[in-house]
Amino acid sequence: MSEIFFKDARAEKAEDSQPEQIKKMLSRILPVESGDLVAIKIHCGEYGNTTHIRPIIVRTVVDLVKSAGGKPFVTETTTLYKTNRFDAHALIETAARNGFTQSSMGAPFIVADGLRGEDGRTVKINGEIL
């Protein structure tokens, strides 16, 4: 199973921007080798929502993966409920309207669960709750 890391995004100093914090944290632990395909999972939010990660942060991670020789792509899944992210077409449009484009992030945006959100698999976990 992959490791997931969390970082407090608040800056203690004005010059400690979020992209710089991300670079410092990930440059020490990035387990990427030359030629690796690397998925960068995001939540792109509903249209107009502001509670998602910013594209500049995603670009920072993309650039780090590329500098390590990896081939990054940004990925998201559709929703189970009827929203602007219910199928891949709508999700890609919503992502773009919120600033998540190949040109802003430096990597392709791929919908992980397919065109209609039906491409997936069941994964067994230890325990009853994920």
mmCIF file with all atom_site columns, C-alpha atoms in Angstrom:
data_model
loop_
_atom_site.group_PDB
_atom_site.id
_atom_site.type_symbol
_atom_site.label_atom_id
_atom_site.label_alt_id
_atom_site.label_comp_id
_atom_site.label_asym_id
_atom_site.label_entity_id
_atom_site.label_seq_id
_atom_site.pdbx_PDB_ins_code
_atom_site.Cartn_x
_atom_site.Cartn_y
_atom_site.Cartn_z
_atom_site.occupancy
_atom_site.B_iso_or_equiv
_atom_site.pdbx_formal_charge
_atom_site.auth_seq_id
_atom_site.auth_comp_id
_atom_site.auth_asym_id
_atom_site.auth_atom_id
_atom_site.pdbx_PDB_model_num
ATOM 1   C CA . MET A 1 1   ? 0.000   0.000  0.000   1.00 0.00 ? 1   MET A CA 1
ATOM 2   C CA . SER A 1 2   ? 1.257   3.499  -0.789  1.00 0.00 ? 2   SER A CA 1
ATOM 3   C CA . GLU A 1 3   ? 2.240   5.934  1.929   1.00 0.00 ? 3   GLU A CA 1
ATOM 4   C CA . ILE A 1 4   ? 0.247   9.160  2.256   1.00 0.00 ? 4   ILE A CA 1
ATOM 5   C CA . PHE A 1 5   ? 1.834   12.286 3.723   1.00 0.00 ? 5   PHE A CA 1
ATOM 6   C CA . PHE A 1 6   ? 0.136   15.330 5.227   1.00 0.00 ? 6   PHE A CA 1
ATOM 7   C CA . LYS A 1 7   ? 1.677   18.765 5.798   1.00 0.00 ? 7   LYS A CA 1
ATOM 8   C CA . ASP A 1 8   ? 0.384   21.813 7.633   1.00 0.00 ? 8   ASP A CA 1
ATOM 9   C CA . ALA A 1 9   ? 0.102   24.381 4.830   1.00 0.00 ? 9   ALA A CA 1
ATOM 10  C CA . ARG A 1 10  ? 0.350   27.427 7.052   1.00 0.00 ? 10  ARG A CA 1
ATOM 11  C CA . ALA A 1 11  ? 3.537   29.433 6.644   1.00 0.00 ? 11  ALA A CA 1
ATOM 12  C CA . GLU A 1 12  ? 5.503   30.528 9.686   1.00 0.00 ? 12  GLU A CA 1
ATOM 13  C CA . LYS A 1 13  ? 7.295   33.143 7.575   1.00 0.00 ? 13  LYS A CA 1
ATOM 14  C CA . ALA A 1 14  ? 5.986   35.168 4.656   1.00 0.00 ? 14  ALA A CA 1
ATOM 15  C CA . GLU A 1 15  ? 8.629   33.720 2.329   1.00 0.00 ? 15  GLU A CA 1
ATOM 16  C CA . ASP A 1 16  ? 7.565   30.131 3.191   1.00 0.00 ? 16  ASP A CA 1
ATOM 17  C CA . SER A 1 17  ? 5.076   29.667 0.371   1.00 0.00 ? 17  SER A CA 1
ATOM 18  C CA . GLN A 1 18  ? 3.089   26.466 0.035   1.00 0.00 ? 18  GLN A CA 1
ATOM 19  C CA . PRO A 1 19  ? 4.980   25.420 -3.124  1.00 0.00 ? 19  PRO A CA 1
ATOM 20  C CA . GLU A 1 20  ? 8.299   25.836 -1.288  1.00 0.00 ? 20  GLU A CA 1
ATOM 21  C CA . GLN A 1 21  ? 7.036   23.795 1.675   1.00 0.00 ? 21  GLN A CA 1
ATOM 22  C CA . ILE A 1 22  ? 5.918   21.038 -0.702  1.00 0.00 ? 22  ILE A CA 1
ATOM 23  C CA . LYS A 1 23  ? 9.303   21.038 -2.485  1.00 0.00 ? 23  LYS A CA 1
ATOM 24  C CA . LYS A 1 24  ? 11.183  20.740 0.813   1.00 0.00 ? 24  LYS A CA 1
ATOM 25  C CA . MET A 1 25  ? 8.993   17.919 2.084   1.00 0.00 ? 25  MET A CA 1
ATOM 26  C CA . LEU A 1 26  ? 8.770   15.849 -1.088  1.00 0.00 ? 26  LEU A CA 1
ATOM 27  C CA . SER A 1 27  ? 12.339  16.245 -2.312  1.00 0.00 ? 27  SER A CA 1
ATOM 28  C CA . ARG A 1 28  ? 13.503  14.154 0.670   1.00 0.00 ? 28  ARG A CA 1
ATOM 29  C CA . ILE A 1 29  ? 10.989  11.340 0.309   1.00 0.00 ? 29  ILE A CA 1
ATOM 30  C CA . LEU A 1 30  ? 9.933   11.195 -3.347  1.00 0.00 ? 30  LEU A CA 1
ATOM 31  C CA . PRO A 1 31  ? 10.213  7.488  -4.262  1.00 0.00 ? 31  PRO A CA 1
ATOM 32  C CA . VAL A 1 32  ? 10.443  8.053  -8.026  1.00 0.00 ? 32  VAL A CA 1
ATOM 33  C CA . GLU A 1 33  ? 12.847  6.384  -10.415 1.00 0.00 ? 33  GLU A CA 1
ATOM 34  C CA . SER A 1 34  ? 13.571  7.295  -14.014 1.00 0.00 ? 34  SER A CA 1
ATOM 35  C CA . GLY A 1 35  ? 10.723  6.225  -16.284 1.00 0.00 ? 35  GLY A CA 1
ATOM 36  C CA . ASP A 1 36  ? 8.178   5.641  -13.495 1.00 0.00 ? 36  ASP A CA 1
ATOM 37  C CA . LEU A 1 37  ? 4.586   6.535  -14.319 1.00 0.00 ? 37  LEU A CA 1
ATOM 38  C CA . VAL A 1 38  ? 3.431   8.539  -11.306 1.00 0.00 ? 38  VAL A CA 1
ATOM 39  C CA . ALA A 1 39  ? -0.214  9.249  -10.486 1.00 0.00 ? 39  ALA A CA 1
ATOM 40  C CA . ILE A 1 40  ? -0.849  12.482 -8.612  1.00 0.00 ? 40  ILE A CA 1
ATOM 41  C CA . LYS A 1 41  ? -4.336  12.132 -7.133  1.00 0.00 ? 41  LYS A CA 1
ATOM 42  C CA . ILE A 1 42  ? -6.207  15.386 -6.602  1.00 0.00 ? 42  ILE A CA 1
ATOM 43  C CA . HIS A 1 43  ? -9.659  16.615 -5.701  1.00 0.00 ? 43  HIS A CA 1
ATOM 44  C CA . CYS A 1 44  ? -10.515 19.296 -8.249  1.00 0.00 ? 44  CYS A CA 1
ATOM 45  C CA . GLY A 1 45  ? -13.692 20.475 -6.503  1.00 0.00 ? 45  GLY A CA 1
ATOM 46  C CA . GLU A 1 46  ? -17.057 21.488 -7.847  1.00 0.00 ? 46  GLU A CA 1
ATOM 47  C CA . TYR A 1 47  ? -17.161 24.481 -10.187 1.00 0.00 ? 47  TYR A CA 1
ATOM 48  C CA . GLY A 1 48  ? -16.491 27.661 -8.244  1.00 0.00 ? 48  GLY A CA 1
ATOM 49  C CA . ASN A 1 49  ? -15.559 25.789 -5.072  1.00 0.00 ? 49  ASN A CA 1
ATOM 50  C CA . THR A 1 50  ? -12.434 27.014 -3.276  1.00 0.00 ? 50  THR A CA 1
ATOM 51  C CA . THR A 1 51  ? -11.756 24.118 -0.896  1.00 0.00 ? 51  THR A CA 1
ATOM 52  C CA . HIS A 1 52  ? -9.568  22.111 -3.271  1.00 0.00 ? 52  HIS A CA 1
ATOM 53  C CA . ILE A 1 53  ? -5.808  22.072 -3.700  1.00 0.00 ? 53  ILE A CA 1
ATOM 54  C CA . ARG A 1 54  ? -4.504  24.877 -5.906  1.00 0.00 ? 54  ARG A CA 1
ATOM 55  C CA . PRO A 1 55  ? -3.135  24.044 -9.369  1.00 0.00 ? 55  PRO A CA 1
ATOM 56  C CA . ILE A 1 56  ? 0.211   25.707 -8.508  1.00 0.00 ? 56  ILE A CA 1
ATOM 57  C CA . ILE A 1 57  ? 0.715   23.119 -5.753  1.00 0.00 ? 57  ILE A CA 1
ATOM 58  C CA . VAL A 1 58  ? -0.030  20.315 -8.195  1.00 0.00 ? 58  VAL A CA 1
ATOM 59  C CA . ARG A 1 59  ? 2.453   21.875 -10.652 1.00 0.00 ? 59  ARG A CA 1
ATOM 60  C CA . THR A 1 60  ? 5.103   21.857 -7.926  1.00 0.00 ? 60  THR A CA 1
ATOM 61  C CA . VAL A 1 61  ? 4.641   18.105 -7.402  1.00 0.00 ? 61  VAL A CA 1
ATOM 62  C CA . VAL A 1 62  ? 4.593   17.474 -11.169 1.00 0.00 ? 62  VAL A CA 1
ATOM 63  C CA . ASP A 1 63  ? 7.872   19.364 -11.568 1.00 0.00 ? 63  ASP A CA 1
ATOM 64  C CA . LEU A 1 64  ? 9.487   17.376 -8.734  1.00 0.00 ? 64  LEU A CA 1
ATOM 65  C CA . VAL A 1 65  ? 8.414   14.072 -10.299 1.00 0.00 ? 65  VAL A CA 1
ATOM 66  C CA . LYS A 1 66  ? 9.771   15.182 -13.676 1.00 0.00 ? 66  LYS A CA 1
ATOM 67  C CA . SER A 1 67  ? 13.077  16.294 -12.140 1.00 0.00 ? 67  SER A CA 1
ATOM 68  C CA . ALA A 1 68  ? 13.437  12.786 -10.663 1.00 0.00 ? 68  ALA A CA 1
ATOM 69  C CA . GLY A 1 69  ? 12.916  11.268 -14.123 1.00 0.00 ? 69  GLY A CA 1
ATOM 70  C CA . GLY A 1 70  ? 9.299   10.250 -13.599 1.00 0.00 ? 70  GLY A CA 1
ATOM 71  C CA . LYS A 1 71  ? 6.366   10.632 -15.980 1.00 0.00 ? 71  LYS A CA 1
ATOM 72  C CA . PRO A 1 72  ? 3.596   12.253 -13.921 1.00 0.00 ? 72  PRO A CA 1
ATOM 73  C CA . PHE A 1 73  ? -0.098  12.411 -14.661 1.00 0.00 ? 73  PHE A CA 1
ATOM 74  C CA . VAL A 1 74  ? -2.804  14.050 -12.586 1.00 0.00 ? 74  VAL A CA 1
ATOM 75  C CA . THR A 1 75  ? -5.845  11.962 -11.770 1.00 0.00 ? 75  THR A CA 1
ATOM 76  C CA . GLU A 1 76  ? -9.282  12.257 -10.189 1.00 0.00 ? 76  GLU A CA 1
ATOM 77  C CA . THR A 1 77  ? -12.389 10.084 -10.047 1.00 0.00 ? 77  THR A CA 1
ATOM 78  C CA . THR A 1 78  ? -15.988 10.879 -10.834 1.00 0.00 ? 78  THR A CA 1
ATOM 79  C CA . THR A 1 79  ? -18.605 11.216 -8.116  1.00 0.00 ? 79  THR A CA 1
ATOM 80  C CA . LEU A 1 80  ? -21.253 8.706  -7.084  1.00 0.00 ? 80  LEU A CA 1
ATOM 81  C CA . TYR A 1 81  ? -23.825 11.484 -6.834  1.00 0.00 ? 81  TYR A CA 1
ATOM 82  C CA . LYS A 1 82  ? -25.176 13.675 -9.668  1.00 0.00 ? 82  LYS A CA 1
ATOM 83  C CA . THR A 1 83  ? -22.952 16.770 -9.844  1.00 0.00 ? 83  THR A CA 1
ATOM 84  C CA . ASN A 1 84  ? -20.684 18.517 -12.319 1.00 0.00 ? 84  ASN A CA 1
ATOM 85  C CA . ARG A 1 85  ? -18.228 15.646 -11.820 1.00 0.00 ? 85  ARG A CA 1
ATOM 86  C CA . PHE A 1 86  ? -20.566 12.699 -12.470 1.00 0.00 ? 86  PHE A CA 1
ATOM 87  C CA . ASP A 1 87  ? -18.896 11.526 -15.703 1.00 0.00 ? 87  ASP A CA 1
ATOM 88  C CA . ALA A 1 88  ? -15.461 12.051 -17.245 1.00 0.00 ? 88  ALA A CA 1
ATOM 89  C CA . HIS A 1 89  ? -16.615 14.701 -19.718 1.00 0.00 ? 89  HIS A CA 1
ATOM 90  C CA . ALA A 1 90  ? -18.171 16.853 -17.002 1.00 0.00 ? 90  ALA A CA 1
ATOM 91  C CA . LEU A 1 91  ? -15.274 16.199 -14.613 1.00 0.00 ? 91  LEU A CA 1
ATOM 92  C CA . ILE A 1 92  ? -12.677 17.336 -17.153 1.00 0.00 ? 92  ILE A CA 1
ATOM 93  C CA . GLU A 1 93  ? -14.700 20.494 -17.862 1.00 0.00 ? 93  GLU A CA 1
ATOM 94  C CA . THR A 1 94  ? -15.115 21.217 -14.144 1.00 0.00 ? 94  THR A CA 1
ATOM 95  C CA . ALA A 1 95  ? -11.417 20.602 -13.512 1.00 0.00 ? 95  ALA A CA 1
ATOM 96  C CA . ALA A 1 96  ? -10.470 23.000 -16.309 1.00 0.00 ? 96  ALA A CA 1
ATOM 97  C CA . ARG A 1 97  ? -12.871 25.683 -15.062 1.00 0.00 ? 97  ARG A CA 1
ATOM 98  C CA . ASN A 1 98  ? -11.205 25.407 -11.648 1.00 0.00 ? 98  ASN A CA 1
ATOM 99  C CA . GLY A 1 99  ? -7.757  25.809 -13.224 1.00 0.00 ? 99  GLY A CA 1
ATOM 100 C CA . PHE A 1 100 ? -6.662  22.179 -13.561 1.00 0.00 ? 100 PHE A CA 1
ATOM 101 C CA . THR A 1 101 ? -5.384  21.951 -17.146 1.00 0.00 ? 101 THR A CA 1
ATOM 102 C CA . GLN A 1 102 ? -2.369  20.308 -18.710 1.00 0.00 ? 102 GLN A CA 1
ATOM 103 C CA . SER A 1 103 ? -0.814  23.710 -19.316 1.00 0.00 ? 103 SER A CA 1
ATOM 104 C CA . SER A 1 104 ? -1.306  24.881 -15.713 1.00 0.00 ? 104 SER A CA 1
ATOM 105 C CA . MET A 1 105 ? -0.157  21.627 -14.112 1.00 0.00 ? 105 MET A CA 1
ATOM 106 C CA . GLY A 1 106 ? 2.436   20.467 -16.637 1.00 0.00 ? 106 GLY A CA 1
ATOM 107 C CA . ALA A 1 107 ? 0.978   16.962 -16.877 1.00 0.00 ? 107 ALA A CA 1
ATOM 108 C CA . PRO A 1 108 ? -2.037  15.278 -18.470 1.00 0.00 ? 108 PRO A CA 1
ATOM 109 C CA . PHE A 1 109 ? -5.302  15.011 -16.517 1.00 0.00 ? 109 PHE A CA 1
ATOM 110 C CA . ILE A 1 110 ? -6.696  11.469 -16.574 1.00 0.00 ? 110 ILE A CA 1
ATOM 111 C CA . VAL A 1 111 ? -10.040 10.395 -15.127 1.00 0.00 ? 111 VAL A CA 1
ATOM 112 C CA . ALA A 1 112 ? -9.176  7.246  -13.177 1.00 0.00 ? 112 ALA A CA 1
ATOM 113 C CA . ASP A 1 113 ? -12.523 5.485  -13.308 1.00 0.00 ? 113 ASP A CA 1
ATOM 114 C CA . GLY A 1 114 ? -13.237 5.872  -17.015 1.00 0.00 ? 114 GLY A CA 1
ATOM 115 C CA . LEU A 1 115 ? -15.669 7.786  -19.178 1.00 0.00 ? 115 LEU A CA 1
ATOM 116 C CA . ARG A 1 116 ? -18.778 6.906  -17.174 1.00 0.00 ? 116 ARG A CA 1
ATOM 117 C CA . GLY A 1 117 ? -17.178 6.269  -13.785 1.00 0.00 ? 117 GLY A CA 1
ATOM 118 C CA . GLU A 1 118 ? -17.645 2.520  -14.104 1.00 0.00 ? 118 GLU A CA 1
ATOM 119 C CA . ASP A 1 119 ? -14.040 1.354  -14.477 1.00 0.00 ? 119 ASP A CA 1
ATOM 120 C CA . GLY A 1 120 ? -12.811 0.263  -11.085 1.00 0.00 ? 120 GLY A CA 1
ATOM 121 C CA . ARG A 1 121 ? -11.926 -2.705 -8.967  1.00 0.00 ? 121 ARG A CA 1
ATOM 122 C CA . THR A 1 122 ? -12.562 -3.918 -5.455  1.00 0.00 ? 122 THR A CA 1
ATOM 123 C CA . VAL A 1 123 ? -9.569  -3.826 -3.134  1.00 0.00 ? 123 VAL A CA 1
ATOM 124 C CA . LYS A 1 124 ? -9.504  -5.895 0.054   1.00 0.00 ? 124 LYS A CA 1
ATOM 125 C CA . ILE A 1 125 ? -8.441  -4.039 3.189   1.00 0.00 ? 125 ILE A CA 1
ATOM 126 C CA . ASN A 1 126 ? -7.547  -5.110 6.702   1.00 0.00 ? 126 ASN A CA 1
ATOM 127 C CA . GLY A 1 127 ? -10.628 -4.401 8.786   1.00 0.00 ? 127 GLY A CA 1
ATOM 128 C CA . GLU A 1 128 ? -14.150 -3.310 8.004   1.00 0.00 ? 128 GLU A CA 1
ATOM 129 C CA . ILE A 1 129 ? -13.672 0.418  7.491   1.00 0.00 ? 129 ILE A CA 1
ATOM 130 C CA . LEU A 1 130 ? -11.246 2.248  5.250   1.00 0.00 ? 130 LEU A CA 1
#
